[in-house]
Amino acid sequence: MDYSLMVVFFVLVALLAAKLSQPKAPTQSLAGKAYVIDGDTLSISGNHIRLQGIDAPELDQSCGADACGKAARQTLVQLIQGRPVRCDGNGHDKYNRSLAVCFIGAINLNRAMVEAGQAIAYGDYRDAELQARRDKKGLWSGKFDTPQDWRREHEQVPEAPQPQSNRAPDLIDQFVQWIRGLVGGL
């Protein structure tokens, strides 16, 4: 029994070492005419893209008397103005949408939504959020529930995750990311 556990341990260490030595996968890029779904989700050529690092109000969300979800969507539509969008993907979310930073030329749409006060920073763009708060732009002009809290309160049925053909590599990737986080924090 001890021998078997030792072999399993060394096999896991070998797999982990092999995975850590692999170069990081390059980001995927999508470009073209974008359809705005809501304040933080686009579709390009049928590919749903979630703007990474931000969280905009849900389409049906109201903030006081204002329809802030529709306002966030309209702001993104106005930023794009029918121009081609380029999105640099960095993985997928739990609904199999590409997570990406999207651009119109040199304009970072993710940052622009936070700067306009139409989205909150969700890991990135904290400086832009602080400025929007100071200037009382968009959401920051009054009281509102964060999109995450609003979703929780309204118990929206989440989109069904796309079936995934092979979960083992995903689990290994998650484990490797966790290990890198631990090692990187030391």
PDB file of C-alpha atoms in Angstrom:
ATOM      1  CA  MET A   1       0.000   0.000   0.000  1.00  0.00           C
ATOM      2  CA  ASP A   2       2.788   2.440   0.935  1.00  0.00           C
ATOM      3  CA  TYR A   3       4.617   1.626  -2.282  1.00  0.00           C
ATOM      4  CA  SER A   4       1.477   2.315  -4.350  1.00  0.00           C
ATOM      5  CA  LEU A   5       0.912   5.675  -2.674  1.00  0.00           C
ATOM      6  CA  MET A   6       4.538   6.610  -3.258  1.00  0.00           C
ATOM      7  CA  VAL A   7       4.255   5.726  -6.973  1.00  0.00           C
ATOM      8  CA  VAL A   8       1.026   7.747  -7.312  1.00  0.00           C
ATOM      9  CA  PHE A   9       2.676  10.697  -5.570  1.00  0.00           C
ATOM     10  CA  PHE A  10       5.704  10.645  -7.904  1.00  0.00           C
ATOM     11  CA  VAL A  11       3.482  10.310 -10.975  1.00  0.00           C
ATOM     12  CA  LEU A  12       1.490  13.379  -9.872  1.00  0.00           C
ATOM     13  CA  VAL A  13       4.701  15.330  -9.236  1.00  0.00           C
ATOM     14  CA  ALA A  14       5.997  14.336 -12.688  1.00  0.00           C
ATOM     15  CA  LEU A  15       2.724  15.432 -14.337  1.00  0.00           C
ATOM     16  CA  LEU A  16       2.821  18.716 -12.456  1.00  0.00           C
ATOM     17  CA  ALA A  17       6.448  19.346 -13.446  1.00  0.00           C
ATOM     18  CA  ALA A  18       5.669  18.591 -17.089  1.00  0.00           C
ATOM     19  CA  LYS A  19       2.684  20.926 -17.044  1.00  0.00           C
ATOM     20  CA  LEU A  20       4.618  23.754 -15.357  1.00  0.00           C
ATOM     21  CA  SER A  21       7.363  23.519 -17.961  1.00  0.00           C
ATOM     22  CA  GLN A  22       4.918  24.008 -20.849  1.00  0.00           C
ATOM     23  CA  PRO A  23       4.792  27.529 -22.255  1.00  0.00           C
ATOM     24  CA  LYS A  24       1.594  29.452 -21.570  1.00  0.00           C
ATOM     25  CA  ALA A  25      -0.924  29.056 -24.363  1.00  0.00           C
ATOM     26  CA  PRO A  26      -1.076  32.122 -26.596  1.00  0.00           C
ATOM     27  CA  THR A  27      -4.143  34.282 -26.384  1.00  0.00           C
ATOM     28  CA  GLN A  28      -6.687  33.847 -29.111  1.00  0.00           C
ATOM     29  CA  SER A  29      -7.838  36.877 -31.021  1.00  0.00           C
ATOM     30  CA  LEU A  30     -11.262  37.503 -32.526  1.00  0.00           C
ATOM     31  CA  ALA A  31     -12.035  40.465 -34.721  1.00  0.00           C
ATOM     32  CA  GLY A  32     -14.993  41.732 -36.688  1.00  0.00           C
ATOM     33  CA  LYS A  33     -18.392  43.287 -36.377  1.00  0.00           C
ATOM     34  CA  ALA A  34     -19.662  42.930 -32.828  1.00  0.00           C
ATOM     35  CA  TYR A  35     -23.201  42.555 -31.577  1.00  0.00           C
ATOM     36  CA  VAL A  36     -23.637  43.944 -28.050  1.00  0.00           C
ATOM     37  CA  ILE A  37     -25.566  41.537 -25.825  1.00  0.00           C
ATOM     38  CA  ASP A  38     -25.272  43.553 -22.610  1.00  0.00           C
ATOM     39  CA  GLY A  39     -22.820  45.893 -20.893  1.00  0.00           C
ATOM     40  CA  ASP A  40     -20.097  43.277 -20.578  1.00  0.00           C
ATOM     41  CA  THR A  41     -20.868  40.696 -23.270  1.00  0.00           C
ATOM     42  CA  LEU A  42     -20.357  40.816 -27.050  1.00  0.00           C
ATOM     43  CA  SER A  43     -20.794  38.395 -29.898  1.00  0.00           C
ATOM     44  CA  ILE A  44     -18.417  38.290 -32.860  1.00  0.00           C
ATOM     45  CA  SER A  45     -19.195  35.768 -35.593  1.00  0.00           C
ATOM     46  CA  GLY A  46     -21.356  33.790 -33.156  1.00  0.00           C
ATOM     47  CA  ASN A  47     -18.647  33.662 -30.469  1.00  0.00           C
ATOM     48  CA  HIS A  48     -19.833  35.045 -27.127  1.00  0.00           C
ATOM     49  CA  ILE A  49     -17.185  37.155 -25.441  1.00  0.00           C
ATOM     50  CA  ARG A  50     -17.255  38.281 -21.819  1.00  0.00           C
ATOM     51  CA  LEU A  51     -15.297  41.489 -21.193  1.00  0.00           C
ATOM     52  CA  GLN A  52     -12.661  40.409 -18.689  1.00  0.00           C
ATOM     53  CA  GLY A  53     -12.079  42.337 -15.479  1.00  0.00           C
ATOM     54  CA  ILE A  54     -15.418  44.155 -15.378  1.00  0.00           C
ATOM     55  CA  ASP A  55     -18.987  43.476 -14.266  1.00  0.00           C
ATOM     56  CA  ALA A  56     -21.806  45.523 -15.793  1.00  0.00           C
ATOM     57  CA  PRO A  57     -25.431  45.592 -14.622  1.00  0.00           C
ATOM     58  CA  GLU A  58     -27.683  42.883 -15.969  1.00  0.00           C
ATOM     59  CA  LEU A  59     -29.881  43.951 -18.878  1.00  0.00           C
ATOM     60  CA  ASP A  60     -33.039  43.906 -16.717  1.00  0.00           C
ATOM     61  CA  GLN A  61     -31.348  45.573 -13.735  1.00  0.00           C
ATOM     62  CA  SER A  62     -32.662  48.901 -12.483  1.00  0.00           C
ATOM     63  CA  CYS A  63     -30.780  51.271 -10.229  1.00  0.00           C
ATOM     64  CA  GLY A  64     -33.414  53.355  -8.493  1.00  0.00           C
ATOM     65  CA  ALA A  65     -35.599  54.786 -11.241  1.00  0.00           C
ATOM     66  CA  ASP A  66     -32.940  54.234 -13.912  1.00  0.00           C
ATOM     67  CA  ALA A  67     -32.682  51.200 -16.173  1.00  0.00           C
ATOM     68  CA  CYS A  68     -28.945  50.884 -15.570  1.00  0.00           C
ATOM     69  CA  GLY A  69     -28.648  47.540 -17.364  1.00  0.00           C
ATOM     70  CA  LYS A  70     -30.021  49.008 -20.573  1.00  0.00           C
ATOM     71  CA  ALA A  71     -27.891  52.140 -20.081  1.00  0.00           C
ATOM     72  CA  ALA A  72     -24.744  50.005 -19.773  1.00  0.00           C
ATOM     73  CA  ARG A  73     -25.610  48.158 -22.987  1.00  0.00           C
ATOM     74  CA  GLN A  74     -26.311  51.439 -24.772  1.00  0.00           C
ATOM     75  CA  THR A  75     -22.957  52.872 -23.630  1.00  0.00           C
ATOM     76  CA  LEU A  76     -21.119  49.881 -25.111  1.00  0.00           C
ATOM     77  CA  VAL A  77     -23.110  50.215 -28.357  1.00  0.00           C
ATOM     78  CA  GLN A  78     -22.125  53.911 -28.535  1.00  0.00           C
ATOM     79  CA  LEU A  79     -18.462  53.135 -27.857  1.00  0.00           C
ATOM     80  CA  ILE A  80     -18.390  50.620 -30.702  1.00  0.00           C
ATOM     81  CA  GLN A  81     -20.534  52.620 -33.180  1.00  0.00           C
ATOM     82  CA  GLY A  82     -20.627  49.715 -35.631  1.00  0.00           C
ATOM     83  CA  ARG A  83     -16.835  49.696 -36.031  1.00  0.00           C
ATOM     84  CA  PRO A  84     -14.853  46.439 -36.101  1.00  0.00           C
ATOM     85  CA  VAL A  85     -13.844  45.152 -32.668  1.00  0.00           C
ATOM     86  CA  ARG A  86     -10.726  43.147 -31.804  1.00  0.00           C
ATOM     87  CA  CYS A  87     -10.821  40.942 -28.716  1.00  0.00           C
ATOM     88  CA  ASP A  88      -7.761  39.254 -27.248  1.00  0.00           C
ATOM     89  CA  GLY A  89      -9.030  36.149 -25.471  1.00  0.00           C
ATOM     90  CA  ASN A  90      -7.617  34.716 -22.304  1.00  0.00           C
ATOM     91  CA  GLY A  91      -9.483  31.525 -21.480  1.00  0.00           C
ATOM     92  CA  HIS A  92     -13.166  30.860 -20.959  1.00  0.00           C
ATOM     93  CA  ASP A  93     -15.676  31.423 -18.182  1.00  0.00           C
ATOM     94  CA  LYS A  94     -17.953  28.780 -16.673  1.00  0.00           C
ATOM     95  CA  TYR A  95     -20.495  29.354 -19.471  1.00  0.00           C
ATOM     96  CA  ASN A  96     -17.809  28.696 -22.124  1.00  0.00           C
ATOM     97  CA  ARG A  97     -17.704  32.348 -23.214  1.00  0.00           C
ATOM     98  CA  SER A  98     -14.290  33.688 -24.192  1.00  0.00           C
ATOM     99  CA  LEU A  99     -12.832  36.005 -21.560  1.00  0.00           C
ATOM    100  CA  ALA A 100     -11.210  38.880 -23.400  1.00  0.00           C
ATOM    101  CA  VAL A 101      -9.985  42.425 -23.475  1.00  0.00           C
ATOM    102  CA  CYS A 102     -11.620  44.121 -26.457  1.00  0.00           C
ATOM    103  CA  PHE A 103     -10.518  47.135 -28.463  1.00  0.00           C
ATOM    104  CA  ILE A 104     -11.689  49.660 -31.035  1.00  0.00           C
ATOM    105  CA  GLY A 105      -8.321  50.706 -32.431  1.00  0.00           C
ATOM    106  CA  ALA A 106      -6.322  51.622 -29.319  1.00  0.00           C
ATOM    107  CA  ILE A 107      -9.421  52.143 -27.126  1.00  0.00           C
ATOM    108  CA  ASN A 108      -9.739  49.444 -24.455  1.00  0.00           C
ATOM    109  CA  LEU A 109     -13.514  48.854 -24.265  1.00  0.00           C
ATOM    110  CA  ASN A 110     -13.270  47.079 -20.907  1.00  0.00           C
ATOM    111  CA  ARG A 111     -11.560  50.115 -19.339  1.00  0.00           C
ATOM    112  CA  ALA A 112     -13.848  52.552 -21.167  1.00  0.00           C
ATOM    113  CA  MET A 113     -16.949  50.916 -19.637  1.00  0.00           C
ATOM    114  CA  VAL A 114     -15.495  51.312 -16.136  1.00  0.00           C
ATOM    115  CA  GLU A 115     -14.364  54.892 -16.867  1.00  0.00           C
ATOM    116  CA  ALA A 116     -17.909  55.735 -18.006  1.00  0.00           C
ATOM    117  CA  GLY A 117     -19.235  54.374 -14.711  1.00  0.00           C
ATOM    118  CA  GLN A 118     -21.278  51.746 -16.550  1.00  0.00           C
ATOM    119  CA  ALA A 119     -19.401  48.763 -15.096  1.00  0.00           C
ATOM    120  CA  ILE A 120     -17.569  48.021 -11.888  1.00  0.00           C
ATOM    121  CA  ALA A 121     -14.010  46.806 -11.759  1.00  0.00           C
ATOM    122  CA  TYR A 122     -13.858  43.076 -11.187  1.00  0.00           C
ATOM    123  CA  GLY A 123     -10.193  42.410 -10.585  1.00  0.00           C
ATOM    124  CA  ASP A 124      -8.853  44.971 -13.057  1.00  0.00           C
ATOM    125  CA  TYR A 125      -9.312  48.668 -13.747  1.00  0.00           C
ATOM    126  CA  ARG A 126      -9.549  49.747 -10.080  1.00  0.00           C
ATOM    127  CA  ASP A 127      -7.968  53.117 -10.926  1.00  0.00           C
ATOM    128  CA  ALA A 128     -10.651  53.808 -13.541  1.00  0.00           C
ATOM    129  CA  GLU A 129     -13.382  52.830 -11.074  1.00  0.00           C
ATOM    130  CA  LEU A 130     -12.018  55.176  -8.404  1.00  0.00           C
ATOM    131  CA  GLN A 131     -12.042  58.059 -10.891  1.00  0.00           C
ATOM    132  CA  ALA A 132     -15.608  57.266 -12.021  1.00  0.00           C
ATOM    133  CA  ARG A 133     -16.682  57.193  -8.355  1.00  0.00           C
ATOM    134  CA  ARG A 134     -15.043  60.569  -7.678  1.00  0.00           C
ATOM    135  CA  ASP A 135     -16.711  62.051 -10.758  1.00  0.00           C
ATOM    136  CA  LYS A 136     -20.068  60.374  -9.894  1.00  0.00           C
ATOM    137  CA  LYS A 137     -20.369  58.928 -13.387  1.00  0.00           C
ATOM    138  CA  GLY A 138     -22.976  56.382 -14.420  1.00  0.00           C
ATOM    139  CA  LEU A 139     -23.710  53.909 -11.631  1.00  0.00           C
ATOM    140  CA  TRP A 140     -21.828  56.082  -9.144  1.00  0.00           C
ATOM    141  CA  SER A 141     -24.310  58.974  -9.529  1.00  0.00           C
ATOM    142  CA  GLY A 142     -26.724  57.239  -7.154  1.00  0.00           C
ATOM    143  CA  LYS A 143     -27.367  54.056  -5.192  1.00  0.00           C
ATOM    144  CA  PHE A 144     -27.231  50.674  -6.882  1.00  0.00           C
ATOM    145  CA  ASP A 145     -26.779  46.993  -6.184  1.00  0.00           C
ATOM    146  CA  THR A 146     -23.615  45.491  -7.602  1.00  0.00           C
ATOM    147  CA  PRO A 147     -24.450  43.248 -10.556  1.00  0.00           C
ATOM    148  CA  GLN A 148     -23.312  40.235  -8.543  1.00  0.00           C
ATOM    149  CA  ASP A 149     -25.640  41.114  -5.638  1.00  0.00           C
ATOM    150  CA  TRP A 150     -28.502  41.872  -8.031  1.00  0.00           C
ATOM    151  CA  ARG A 151     -28.113  38.475  -9.699  1.00  0.00           C
ATOM    152  CA  ARG A 152     -28.108  36.774  -6.305  1.00  0.00           C
ATOM    153  CA  GLU A 153     -31.239  38.661  -5.146  1.00  0.00           C
ATOM    154  CA  HIS A 154     -33.158  38.001  -8.332  1.00  0.00           C
ATOM    155  CA  GLU A 155     -32.110  34.348  -8.530  1.00  0.00           C
ATOM    156  CA  GLN A 156     -31.718  34.399 -12.270  1.00  0.00           C
ATOM    157  CA  VAL A 157     -31.432  30.951 -13.722  1.00  0.00           C
ATOM    158  CA  PRO A 158     -27.856  30.797 -14.968  1.00  0.00           C
ATOM    159  CA  GLU A 159     -27.105  29.893 -18.530  1.00  0.00           C
ATOM    160  CA  ALA A 160     -26.473  26.184 -18.943  1.00  0.00           C
ATOM    161  CA  PRO A 161     -22.754  25.553 -19.185  1.00  0.00           C
ATOM    162  CA  GLN A 162     -21.654  24.136 -22.519  1.00  0.00           C
ATOM    163  CA  PRO A 163     -20.817  20.450 -22.355  1.00  0.00           C
ATOM    164  CA  GLN A 164     -17.125  19.847 -22.105  1.00  0.00           C
ATOM    165  CA  SER A 165     -15.655  16.855 -23.808  1.00  0.00           C
ATOM    166  CA  ASN A 166     -12.697  16.200 -21.524  1.00  0.00           C
ATOM    167  CA  ARG A 167     -12.618  17.580 -17.979  1.00  0.00           C
ATOM    168  CA  ALA A 168      -9.296  15.975 -16.942  1.00  0.00           C
ATOM    169  CA  PRO A 169      -7.081  18.542 -18.739  1.00  0.00           C
ATOM    170  CA  ASP A 170      -9.219  21.362 -17.282  1.00  0.00           C
ATOM    171  CA  LEU A 171      -8.762  19.996 -13.774  1.00  0.00           C
ATOM    172  CA  ILE A 172      -5.032  19.644 -14.322  1.00  0.00           C
ATOM    173  CA  ASP A 173      -4.888  23.238 -15.650  1.00  0.00           C
ATOM    174  CA  GLN A 174      -6.782  24.496 -12.597  1.00  0.00           C
ATOM    175  CA  PHE A 175      -4.456  22.571 -10.296  1.00  0.00           C
ATOM    176  CA  VAL A 176      -1.407  23.974 -12.091  1.00  0.00           C
ATOM    177  CA  GLN A 177      -2.779  27.531 -11.834  1.00  0.00           C
ATOM    178  CA  TRP A 178      -3.336  26.992  -8.117  1.00  0.00           C
ATOM    179  CA  ILE A 179       0.241  25.750  -7.687  1.00  0.00           C
ATOM    180  CA  ARG A 180       1.596  28.700  -9.709  1.00  0.00           C
ATOM    181  CA  GLY A 181      -0.387  31.044  -7.467  1.00  0.00           C
ATOM    182  CA  LEU A 182       1.162  29.433  -4.410  1.00  0.00           C
ATOM    183  CA  VAL A 183       4.668  29.469  -5.832  1.00  0.00           C
ATOM    184  CA  GLY A 184       4.287  32.982  -7.186  1.00  0.00           C
ATOM    185  CA  GLY A 185       3.174  34.241  -3.779  1.00  0.00           C
ATOM    186  CA  LEU A 186       6.318  32.976  -2.068  1.00  0.00           C
TER     187      LEU A 186
END
